[in-house]
């Protein structure tokens, strides 16, 4: 605990009386609980007041004023903190909170999940981040809305087209948007989810991350401009009925979209001719609502993991595929291609750095490590073989793993 710590007991954490004097904090589901007694009820008001806005020393001063035993209060706070029930809000995070009771209520719902991973100002990182979503479609718009609602400060959706009836999706464009410019309708969708998010357009080189949401953007030569601008980019889309999330490309560090295309070419020399046809025009809206929304949510998790720096996203050098009917995530790896000049290097992306989806946080994502060739890309156990990428078109080939 540092002086900057502002203890937060999330409002949704149960405080339950146990007998006449004891209080149980949490512990009603699979999570940890702490039983405070024998005089727990006297602390209940203090615990409920831990809203993250007061430094711990101020909390203790108030405890003194209320006649509570300071040593007991410190022990309880330490115990709750050790159990993971008490979170510490960094003062820097408080400074970037939007003003007003409605904004505070929205933030209160988002903050605990963001803070639980690390003890540093991840909320500030999100609030100061700018993300571009390229493609106002059935994945891109709900994804943009989720990112904005999750605290990303600036979210710009770009799309030169007009909304069609089939673009409507829960959390995205609506039936009433048909015929409107997609970019404007997408901005409205983001505003519905998060009224105070900055929606001004962002150029690629000013963005922290660009999401490529058009179905075949990964094979589109236009996407190379994002790579040339040295901007991290993530593919998140639905092709036909299948949700595709990844790869997340950190230029010069991880394998790139051209690496993946070269692997496809190796597997089928006709691929460049086929890809040119796929990228020539946007396909019609597709994907079941549940596929589109799960794709958007999975992609949002990858974006937030990257922006927060809390864990290496699973999609570094890999794609997660969500295929009906079960939509169970499967991972397909795309190592750097030796013929690609992107600078990722053939060895650098062969480790299994995936953590976010697998629930194993701890690997260091790019942007946190001083070395952009971070260890996250190298030191995990899974070893790739070239065969992994020789069958990129098979639904359940050896290049896939359950996540
Ligand atoms: Zn490459």
PDB file of C-alpha atoms in Angstrom, residues 14-218:
ATOM      1  CA  UNK A  14     -21.770  -8.050  -0.479  1.00  0.00           C
ATOM      2  CA  UNK A  15     -21.506  -7.042   3.180  1.00  0.00           C
ATOM      3  CA  UNK A  16     -23.516  -9.658   5.049  1.00  0.00           C
ATOM      4  CA  UNK A  17     -24.230  -9.845   8.756  1.00  0.00           C
ATOM      5  CA  UNK A  18     -23.325 -13.108  10.407  1.00  0.00           C
ATOM      6  CA  UNK A  19     -24.912 -13.265  13.810  1.00  0.00           C
ATOM      7  CA  UNK A  20     -25.119 -10.245  16.017  1.00  0.00           C
ATOM      8  CA  UNK A  21     -21.715  -8.737  15.420  1.00  0.00           C
ATOM      9  CA  UNK A  22     -19.743 -10.380  12.614  1.00  0.00           C
ATOM     10  CA  UNK A  23     -19.760  -9.272   8.977  1.00  0.00           C
ATOM     11  CA  UNK A  24     -18.849 -11.340   5.975  1.00  0.00           C
ATOM     12  CA  UNK A  25     -17.326  -9.437   3.054  1.00  0.00           C
ATOM     13  CA  UNK A  26     -17.707 -11.200  -0.297  1.00  0.00           C
ATOM     14  CA  UNK A  27     -17.304 -14.951  -0.365  1.00  0.00           C
ATOM     15  CA  UNK A  28     -20.776 -15.732  -1.660  1.00  0.00           C
ATOM     16  CA  UNK A  29     -19.642 -17.201  -4.942  1.00  0.00           C
ATOM     17  CA  UNK A  30     -16.377 -18.686  -6.118  1.00  0.00           C
ATOM     18  CA  UNK A  31     -14.458 -15.597  -4.990  1.00  0.00           C
ATOM     19  CA  UNK A  32     -12.687 -15.070  -1.705  1.00  0.00           C
ATOM     20  CA  UNK A  33     -14.495 -13.876   1.368  1.00  0.00           C
ATOM     21  CA  UNK A  34     -13.366 -12.345   4.629  1.00  0.00           C
ATOM     22  CA  UNK A  35     -15.190 -12.728   7.919  1.00  0.00           C
ATOM     23  CA  UNK A  36     -14.785  -9.739  10.206  1.00  0.00           C
ATOM     24  CA  UNK A  37     -15.570 -10.221  13.839  1.00  0.00           C
ATOM     25  CA  UNK A  38     -16.399 -10.150  16.596  1.00  0.00           C
ATOM     26  CA  UNK A  39     -17.087  -6.437  16.131  1.00  0.00           C
ATOM     27  CA  UNK A  40     -17.527  -6.333  12.393  1.00  0.00           C
ATOM     28  CA  UNK A  41     -20.794  -4.463  12.309  1.00  0.00           C
ATOM     29  CA  UNK A  42     -19.089  -1.376  13.679  1.00  0.00           C
ATOM     30  CA  UNK A  43     -16.896  -1.336  10.595  1.00  0.00           C
ATOM     31  CA  UNK A  44     -19.654  -1.865   8.059  1.00  0.00           C
ATOM     32  CA  UNK A  45     -20.304   1.812   7.442  1.00  0.00           C
ATOM     33  CA  UNK A  46     -16.601   2.496   7.034  1.00  0.00           C
ATOM     34  CA  UNK A  47     -16.224  -0.377   4.564  1.00  0.00           C
ATOM     35  CA  UNK A  48     -19.236   0.711   2.521  1.00  0.00           C
ATOM     36  CA  UNK A  49     -17.729   4.156   2.332  1.00  0.00           C
ATOM     37  CA  UNK A  50     -14.544   2.955   0.648  1.00  0.00           C
ATOM     38  CA  UNK A  51     -15.371   4.420  -2.741  1.00  0.00           C
ATOM     39  CA  UNK A  52     -11.827   4.986  -3.932  1.00  0.00           C
ATOM     40  CA  UNK A  53     -12.039   8.755  -3.548  1.00  0.00           C
ATOM     41  CA  UNK A  54     -10.221   9.081  -0.219  1.00  0.00           C
ATOM     42  CA  UNK A  55      -6.619   8.209   0.515  1.00  0.00           C
ATOM     43  CA  UNK A  56      -6.172   5.527   3.149  1.00  0.00           C
ATOM     44  CA  UNK A  57      -4.794   8.032   5.624  1.00  0.00           C
ATOM     45  CA  UNK A  58      -8.000  10.033   5.282  1.00  0.00           C
ATOM     46  CA  UNK A  59     -10.005   6.869   5.832  1.00  0.00           C
ATOM     47  CA  UNK A  60      -8.043   6.192   9.008  1.00  0.00           C
ATOM     48  CA  UNK A  61      -8.529   9.750  10.240  1.00  0.00           C
ATOM     49  CA  UNK A  62     -12.252   9.351   9.786  1.00  0.00           C
ATOM     50  CA  UNK A  63     -12.054   6.047  11.677  1.00  0.00           C
ATOM     51  CA  UNK A  64     -10.354   7.867  14.561  1.00  0.00           C
ATOM     52  CA  UNK A  65     -13.091  10.483  14.520  1.00  0.00           C
ATOM     53  CA  UNK A  66     -15.739   7.770  14.682  1.00  0.00           C
ATOM     54  CA  UNK A  67     -14.047   6.105  17.640  1.00  0.00           C
ATOM     55  CA  UNK A  68     -12.900   3.010  15.778  1.00  0.00           C
ATOM     56  CA  UNK A  69      -9.683   1.278  16.699  1.00  0.00           C
ATOM     57  CA  UNK A  70      -7.153   2.324  14.082  1.00  0.00           C
ATOM     58  CA  UNK A  71      -5.043  -0.838  14.375  1.00  0.00           C
ATOM     59  CA  UNK A  72      -8.108  -3.010  13.832  1.00  0.00           C
ATOM     60  CA  UNK A  73      -9.149  -0.980  10.811  1.00  0.00           C
ATOM     61  CA  UNK A  74      -5.687  -1.317   9.292  1.00  0.00           C
ATOM     62  CA  UNK A  75      -5.753  -5.076   9.858  1.00  0.00           C
ATOM     63  CA  UNK A  76      -9.144  -5.384   8.213  1.00  0.00           C
ATOM     64  CA  UNK A  77      -8.120  -3.288   5.218  1.00  0.00           C
ATOM     65  CA  UNK A  78      -4.951  -5.319   4.809  1.00  0.00           C
ATOM     66  CA  UNK A  79      -6.927  -8.547   5.044  1.00  0.00           C
ATOM     67  CA  UNK A  80      -9.424  -7.413   2.436  1.00  0.00           C
ATOM     68  CA  UNK A  81      -6.607  -6.267   0.208  1.00  0.00           C
ATOM     69  CA  UNK A  82      -4.821  -9.606   0.548  1.00  0.00           C
ATOM     70  CA  UNK A  83      -8.041 -11.410  -0.367  1.00  0.00           C
ATOM     71  CA  UNK A  84      -8.356  -9.314  -3.501  1.00  0.00           C
ATOM     72  CA  UNK A  85     -11.573  -7.739  -2.299  1.00  0.00           C
ATOM     73  CA  UNK A  86     -10.153  -4.282  -1.715  1.00  0.00           C
ATOM     74  CA  UNK A  87      -8.723  -2.482  -4.736  1.00  0.00           C
ATOM     75  CA  UNK A  88      -6.486   0.545  -4.765  1.00  0.00           C
ATOM     76  CA  UNK A  89      -7.312   3.404  -7.073  1.00  0.00           C
ATOM     77  CA  UNK A  90      -4.273   5.364  -8.157  1.00  0.00           C
ATOM     78  CA  UNK A  91      -4.613   9.116  -7.756  1.00  0.00           C
ATOM     79  CA  UNK A  92      -3.789   9.452 -11.443  1.00  0.00           C
ATOM     80  CA  UNK A  93      -6.864   7.397 -12.261  1.00  0.00           C
ATOM     81  CA  UNK A  94      -9.066   9.715 -10.213  1.00  0.00           C
ATOM     82  CA  UNK A  95      -7.884  12.736 -12.163  1.00  0.00           C
ATOM     83  CA  UNK A  96      -9.098  11.345 -15.476  1.00  0.00           C
ATOM     84  CA  UNK A  97     -12.606  10.447 -14.317  1.00  0.00           C
ATOM     85  CA  UNK A  98     -15.412  12.261 -16.098  1.00  0.00           C
ATOM     86  CA  UNK A  99     -17.347  14.672 -13.935  1.00  0.00           C
ATOM     87  CA  UNK A 100     -20.937  14.232 -12.888  1.00  0.00           C
ATOM     88  CA  UNK A 101     -22.945  11.608 -11.071  1.00  0.00           C
ATOM     89  CA  UNK A 102     -23.963   9.703 -14.223  1.00  0.00           C
ATOM     90  CA  UNK A 103     -20.360   9.432 -15.422  1.00  0.00           C
ATOM     91  CA  UNK A 104     -19.247   8.431 -11.924  1.00  0.00           C
ATOM     92  CA  UNK A 105     -21.882   5.696 -11.833  1.00  0.00           C
ATOM     93  CA  UNK A 106     -20.735   4.334 -15.181  1.00  0.00           C
ATOM     94  CA  UNK A 107     -17.105   4.449 -14.114  1.00  0.00           C
ATOM     95  CA  UNK A 108     -17.917   2.668 -10.851  1.00  0.00           C
ATOM     96  CA  UNK A 109     -19.190  -0.286 -12.827  1.00  0.00           C
ATOM     97  CA  UNK A 110     -16.118  -0.466 -15.071  1.00  0.00           C
ATOM     98  CA  UNK A 111     -13.308   0.376 -12.688  1.00  0.00           C
ATOM     99  CA  UNK A 112     -13.084  -2.737 -10.479  1.00  0.00           C
ATOM    100  CA  UNK A 113     -12.369  -5.094 -13.376  1.00  0.00           C
ATOM    101  CA  UNK A 114      -9.739  -2.742 -14.752  1.00  0.00           C
ATOM    102  CA  UNK A 115      -8.033  -2.291 -11.387  1.00  0.00           C
ATOM    103  CA  UNK A 116      -8.016  -5.893 -10.317  1.00  0.00           C
ATOM    104  CA  UNK A 117      -5.162  -6.877 -12.608  1.00  0.00           C
ATOM    105  CA  UNK A 118      -2.460  -4.445 -11.567  1.00  0.00           C
ATOM    106  CA  UNK A 119      -1.756  -1.804  -9.015  1.00  0.00           C
ATOM    107  CA  UNK A 120      -1.029   1.029 -11.385  1.00  0.00           C
ATOM    108  CA  UNK A 121      -3.095   3.615 -13.210  1.00  0.00           C
ATOM    109  CA  UNK A 122      -4.580   1.520 -16.009  1.00  0.00           C
ATOM    110  CA  UNK A 123      -7.685   3.689 -16.068  1.00  0.00           C
ATOM    111  CA  UNK A 124      -5.572   6.679 -17.000  1.00  0.00           C
ATOM    112  CA  UNK A 125      -4.032   4.647 -19.816  1.00  0.00           C
ATOM    113  CA  UNK A 126      -7.460   3.798 -21.177  1.00  0.00           C
ATOM    114  CA  UNK A 127      -8.774   7.339 -20.816  1.00  0.00           C
ATOM    115  CA  UNK A 128      -5.833   8.770 -22.723  1.00  0.00           C
ATOM    116  CA  UNK A 129      -5.919   6.139 -25.486  1.00  0.00           C
ATOM    117  CA  UNK A 130      -7.188   6.732 -29.019  1.00  0.00           C
ATOM    118  CA  UNK A 131      -8.518   3.787 -30.999  1.00  0.00           C
ATOM    119  CA  UNK A 132      -9.632   3.782 -34.621  1.00  0.00           C
ATOM    120  CA  UNK A 133     -12.128   1.172 -35.795  1.00  0.00           C
ATOM    121  CA  UNK A 134     -12.021   0.788 -39.555  1.00  0.00           C
ATOM    122  CA  UNK A 135     -15.367  -0.629 -40.698  1.00  0.00           C
ATOM    123  CA  UNK A 136     -18.761   0.401 -39.277  1.00  0.00           C
ATOM    124  CA  UNK A 137     -20.279  -3.045 -39.589  1.00  0.00           C
ATOM    125  CA  UNK A 138     -21.881  -5.675 -37.367  1.00  0.00           C
ATOM    126  CA  UNK A 139     -18.608  -6.217 -35.504  1.00  0.00           C
ATOM    127  CA  UNK A 140     -16.930  -2.822 -35.722  1.00  0.00           C
ATOM    128  CA  UNK A 141     -19.730  -0.699 -34.266  1.00  0.00           C
ATOM    129  CA  UNK A 142     -20.540  -2.799 -31.187  1.00  0.00           C
ATOM    130  CA  UNK A 143     -16.796  -3.159 -30.632  1.00  0.00           C
ATOM    131  CA  UNK A 144     -16.344   0.608 -30.716  1.00  0.00           C
ATOM    132  CA  UNK A 145     -19.245   1.003 -28.293  1.00  0.00           C
ATOM    133  CA  UNK A 146     -17.770  -1.579 -25.919  1.00  0.00           C
ATOM    134  CA  UNK A 147     -14.376   0.124 -25.993  1.00  0.00           C
ATOM    135  CA  UNK A 148     -15.911   3.509 -25.258  1.00  0.00           C
ATOM    136  CA  UNK A 149     -18.035   2.113 -22.447  1.00  0.00           C
ATOM    137  CA  UNK A 150     -14.934   0.399 -21.066  1.00  0.00           C
ATOM    138  CA  UNK A 151     -13.198   3.729 -20.652  1.00  0.00           C
ATOM    139  CA  UNK A 152     -11.207   4.234 -23.852  1.00  0.00           C
ATOM    140  CA  UNK A 153     -11.090   8.005 -24.114  1.00  0.00           C
ATOM    141  CA  UNK A 154     -11.233   8.512 -27.852  1.00  0.00           C
ATOM    142  CA  UNK A 155     -12.906   6.117 -30.272  1.00  0.00           C
ATOM    143  CA  UNK A 156     -13.225   6.899 -33.950  1.00  0.00           C
ATOM    144  CA  UNK A 157     -15.149   4.679 -36.367  1.00  0.00           C
ATOM    145  CA  UNK A 158     -14.444   5.304 -40.002  1.00  0.00           C
ATOM    146  CA  UNK A 159     -16.370   4.002 -42.961  1.00  0.00           C
ATOM    147  CA  UNK A 160     -17.197   5.820 -46.195  1.00  0.00           C
ATOM    148  CA  UNK A 161     -20.350   3.803 -46.928  1.00  0.00           C
ATOM    149  CA  UNK A 162     -24.036   4.112 -46.211  1.00  0.00           C
ATOM    150  CA  UNK A 163     -25.797   1.888 -43.699  1.00  0.00           C
ATOM    151  CA  UNK A 164     -27.809  -0.990 -45.104  1.00  0.00           C
ATOM    152  CA  UNK A 165     -30.678  -2.742 -43.395  1.00  0.00           C
ATOM    153  CA  UNK A 166     -28.479  -5.779 -42.750  1.00  0.00           C
ATOM    154  CA  UNK A 167     -25.913  -3.702 -40.821  1.00  0.00           C
ATOM    155  CA  UNK A 168     -28.211  -3.377 -37.812  1.00  0.00           C
ATOM    156  CA  UNK A 169     -27.080  -5.323 -34.778  1.00  0.00           C
ATOM    157  CA  UNK A 170     -27.593  -5.193 -31.027  1.00  0.00           C
ATOM    158  CA  UNK A 171     -25.327  -2.513 -29.609  1.00  0.00           C
ATOM    159  CA  UNK A 172     -24.433  -1.222 -33.064  1.00  0.00           C
ATOM    160  CA  UNK A 173     -26.301   0.377 -35.932  1.00  0.00           C
ATOM    161  CA  UNK A 174     -30.074   0.340 -35.713  1.00  0.00           C
ATOM    162  CA  UNK A 175     -32.828  -0.333 -38.196  1.00  0.00           C
ATOM    163  CA  UNK A 176     -33.480   3.404 -38.281  1.00  0.00           C
ATOM    164  CA  UNK A 177     -29.936   4.032 -39.510  1.00  0.00           C
ATOM    165  CA  UNK A 178     -30.557   2.528 -42.946  1.00  0.00           C
ATOM    166  CA  UNK A 179     -29.393   4.956 -45.587  1.00  0.00           C
ATOM    167  CA  UNK A 180     -27.391   7.148 -43.194  1.00  0.00           C
ATOM    168  CA  UNK A 181     -23.631   7.547 -43.492  1.00  0.00           C
ATOM    169  CA  UNK A 182     -22.247   4.603 -41.561  1.00  0.00           C
ATOM    170  CA  UNK A 183     -19.624   6.680 -39.766  1.00  0.00           C
ATOM    171  CA  UNK A 184     -22.257   9.053 -38.360  1.00  0.00           C
ATOM    172  CA  UNK A 185     -24.582   6.226 -37.364  1.00  0.00           C
ATOM    173  CA  UNK A 186     -21.645   4.485 -35.680  1.00  0.00           C
ATOM    174  CA  UNK A 187     -20.809   7.633 -33.728  1.00  0.00           C
ATOM    175  CA  UNK A 188     -24.384   7.707 -32.471  1.00  0.00           C
ATOM    176  CA  UNK A 189     -24.080   4.078 -31.353  1.00  0.00           C
ATOM    177  CA  UNK A 190     -20.904   4.845 -29.438  1.00  0.00           C
ATOM    178  CA  UNK A 191     -22.529   7.899 -27.894  1.00  0.00           C
ATOM    179  CA  UNK A 192     -25.470   5.813 -26.709  1.00  0.00           C
ATOM    180  CA  UNK A 193     -23.061   3.540 -24.875  1.00  0.00           C
ATOM    181  CA  UNK A 194     -20.788   6.266 -23.563  1.00  0.00           C
ATOM    182  CA  UNK A 195     -22.064   9.837 -23.938  1.00  0.00           C
ATOM    183  CA  UNK A 196     -18.803  11.582 -23.042  1.00  0.00           C
ATOM    184  CA  UNK A 197     -16.380   9.661 -25.257  1.00  0.00           C
ATOM    185  CA  UNK A 198     -14.363  11.775 -27.657  1.00  0.00           C
ATOM    186  CA  UNK A 199     -15.551  10.806 -31.150  1.00  0.00           C
ATOM    187  CA  UNK A 200     -13.363  13.098 -33.223  1.00  0.00           C
ATOM    188  CA  UNK A 201     -11.593  11.410 -36.138  1.00  0.00           C
ATOM    189  CA  UNK A 202      -8.068  10.185 -35.445  1.00  0.00           C
ATOM    190  CA  UNK A 203      -5.382   9.744 -38.072  1.00  0.00           C
ATOM    191  CA  UNK A 204      -3.644   6.389 -38.111  1.00  0.00           C
ATOM    192  CA  UNK A 205      -0.338   7.766 -36.938  1.00  0.00           C
ATOM    193  CA  UNK A 206      -2.005   9.449 -33.950  1.00  0.00           C
ATOM    194  CA  UNK A 207      -3.868   6.333 -32.874  1.00  0.00           C
ATOM    195  CA  UNK A 208      -2.705   3.924 -30.204  1.00  0.00           C
ATOM    196  CA  UNK A 209      -4.360   1.071 -32.064  1.00  0.00           C
ATOM    197  CA  UNK A 210      -6.304   0.548 -35.268  1.00  0.00           C
ATOM    198  CA  UNK A 211      -8.917  -2.206 -35.457  1.00  0.00           C
ATOM    199  CA  UNK A 212      -9.468  -3.592 -38.943  1.00  0.00           C
ATOM    200  CA  UNK A 213     -13.095  -4.725 -38.921  1.00  0.00           C
ATOM    201  CA  UNK A 214     -13.761  -5.165 -42.628  1.00  0.00           C
ATOM    202  CA  UNK A 215     -13.896  -8.879 -43.512  1.00  0.00           C
ATOM    203  CA  UNK A 216     -10.796  -9.108 -45.701  1.00  0.00           C
ATOM    204  CA  UNK A 217      -8.881  -6.069 -44.535  1.00  0.00           C
ATOM    205  CA  UNK A 218      -6.057  -8.382 -43.456  1.00  0.00           C
TER     206      UNK A 218
END
